[in-house]
Amino acid sequence: MVESNVYLVTGGAGFIGSHLVDRLLQLNLGDVILLDNFNDYYSPLIKQ
């Protein structure tokens, strides 16, 4: 049986996550799974 590495990147659509995904793909170390919720919600407390 052949083993393969699988990398899960949370926040993969953000700045840091997207660069990490790019680098993992360049290194060809295994499969990359990107997880992001693309939520535009923010807390009303931040606005205050």
Coordinates of N, CA and C in Angstrom, one line a residue:
M1 N 0.8 -1.2 0.0 CA 0.0 0.0 0.0 C 0.9 1.2 0.0
V2 N 0.5 2.2 -0.8 CA 1.3 3.5 -0.9 C 0.7 4.5 0.0
E3 N 1.5 5.1 0.9 CA 1.0 6.1 1.8 C 1.1 7.5 1.1
S4 N 0.2 8.3 1.4 CA 0.2 9.7 0.9 C -0.1 10.7 2.0
N5 N 0.6 11.8 2.0 CA 0.3 12.8 3.0 C -0.9 13.6 2.6
V6 N -1.7 14.0 3.5 CA -2.9 14.9 3.2 C -2.8 16.1 4.2
Y7 N -2.8 17.3 3.6 CA -2.7 18.5 4.4 C -4.0 19.2 4.3
L8 N -4.6 19.6 5.5 CA -5.8 20.4 5.6 C -5.4 21.8 6.0
V9 N -5.7 22.7 5.2 CA -5.4 24.1 5.4 C -6.7 24.9 5.7
T10 N -6.9 25.3 7.0 CA -8.1 26.0 7.3 C -7.9 27.5 7.0
G11 N -8.9 28.2 6.6 CA -8.6 29.6 6.2 C -7.8 29.7 4.9
G12 N -8.0 28.7 4.0 CA -7.2 28.6 2.8 C -7.4 29.7 1.8
A13 N -8.5 30.4 1.9 CA -8.8 31.5 0.9 C -8.2 32.8 1.4
G14 N -7.7 32.9 2.6 CA -7.1 34.1 3.1 C -5.7 34.3 2.6
F15 N -5.1 35.4 3.0 CA -3.7 35.7 2.6 C -2.7 34.7 2.9
I16 N -2.6 34.3 4.2 CA -1.6 33.4 4.7 C -2.0 32.0 4.2
G17 N -3.2 31.6 4.3 CA -3.6 30.3 3.9 C -3.4 30.0 2.4
S18 N -3.7 31.0 1.6 CA -3.5 30.8 0.2 C -2.1 30.7 -0.2
H19 N -1.2 31.4 0.5 CA 0.2 31.2 0.2 C 0.8 29.9 0.7
L20 N 0.2 29.4 1.8 CA 0.6 28.1 2.3 C 0.2 27.0 1.3
V21 N -1.1 27.1 0.8 CA -1.5 26.1 -0.2 C -0.7 26.2 -1.4
D22 N -0.3 27.3 -1.9 CA 0.6 27.4 -3.1 C 1.9 26.7 -2.8
R23 N 2.5 27.0 -1.7 CA 3.8 26.4 -1.4 C 3.7 24.8 -1.2
L24 N 2.6 24.4 -0.6 CA 2.4 22.9 -0.4 C 2.3 22.3 -1.8
L25 N 1.6 22.9 -2.7 CA 1.4 22.4 -4.1 C 2.7 22.4 -4.8
Q26 N 3.5 23.4 -4.6 CA 4.8 23.5 -5.3 C 5.7 22.4 -4.9
L27 N 5.7 22.1 -3.6 CA 6.6 21.1 -3.0 C 6.1 19.6 -3.4
N28 N 4.8 19.5 -3.8 CA 4.3 18.2 -4.2 C 4.5 17.2 -3.1
L29 N 4.1 17.5 -1.9 CA 4.3 16.6 -0.8 C 3.1 15.7 -0.6
G30 N 2.0 16.0 -1.2 CA 0.8 15.1 -1.0 C -0.5 15.9 -1.4
D31 N -1.6 15.4 -1.0 CA -2.9 16.1 -1.3 C -3.1 17.3 -0.3
V32 N -3.7 18.3 -0.9 CA -4.0 19.5 -0.1 C -5.5 19.8 -0.1
I33 N -6.1 19.9 1.0 CA -7.5 20.2 1.2 C -7.6 21.6 1.8
L34 N -8.4 22.4 1.1 CA -8.5 23.8 1.5 C -9.9 24.0 2.1
L35 N -10.0 24.6 3.3 CA -11.3 24.8 4.0 C -11.4 26.2 4.3
D36 N -12.5 26.8 3.9 CA -12.8 28.2 4.2 C -14.3 28.4 4.1
N37 N -14.9 29.3 5.0 CA -16.3 29.4 4.9 C -16.8 30.7 4.1
F38 N -15.8 31.5 3.7 CA -16.1 32.7 3.0 C -17.2 33.6 3.6
N39 N -17.2 33.6 4.9 CA -18.3 34.3 5.7 C -17.9 35.8 5.7
D40 N -18.9 36.7 5.4 CA -18.7 38.1 5.5 C -19.3 38.7 6.8
Y41 N -19.6 37.8 7.7 CA -20.2 38.3 9.0 C -19.1 38.9 9.8
Y42 N -19.5 39.9 10.5 CA -18.6 40.5 11.5 C -19.4 40.8 12.7
S43 N -18.8 40.9 13.9 CA -19.5 41.2 15.1 C -19.8 42.7 15.2
P44 N -21.0 43.0 15.6 CA -21.4 44.5 15.7 C -20.5 45.2 16.7
L45 N -19.9 44.4 17.6 CA -19.0 45.0 18.6 C -17.7 45.6 18.0
I46 N -17.3 45.0 16.9 CA -16.1 45.5 16.2 C -16.4 46.9 15.7
K47 N -17.6 47.2 15.3 CA -17.9 48.5 14.7 C -17.9 49.6 15.7
Q48 N -18.0 49.3 17.0 CA -18.1 50.3 18.0 C -16.8 51.0 18.3

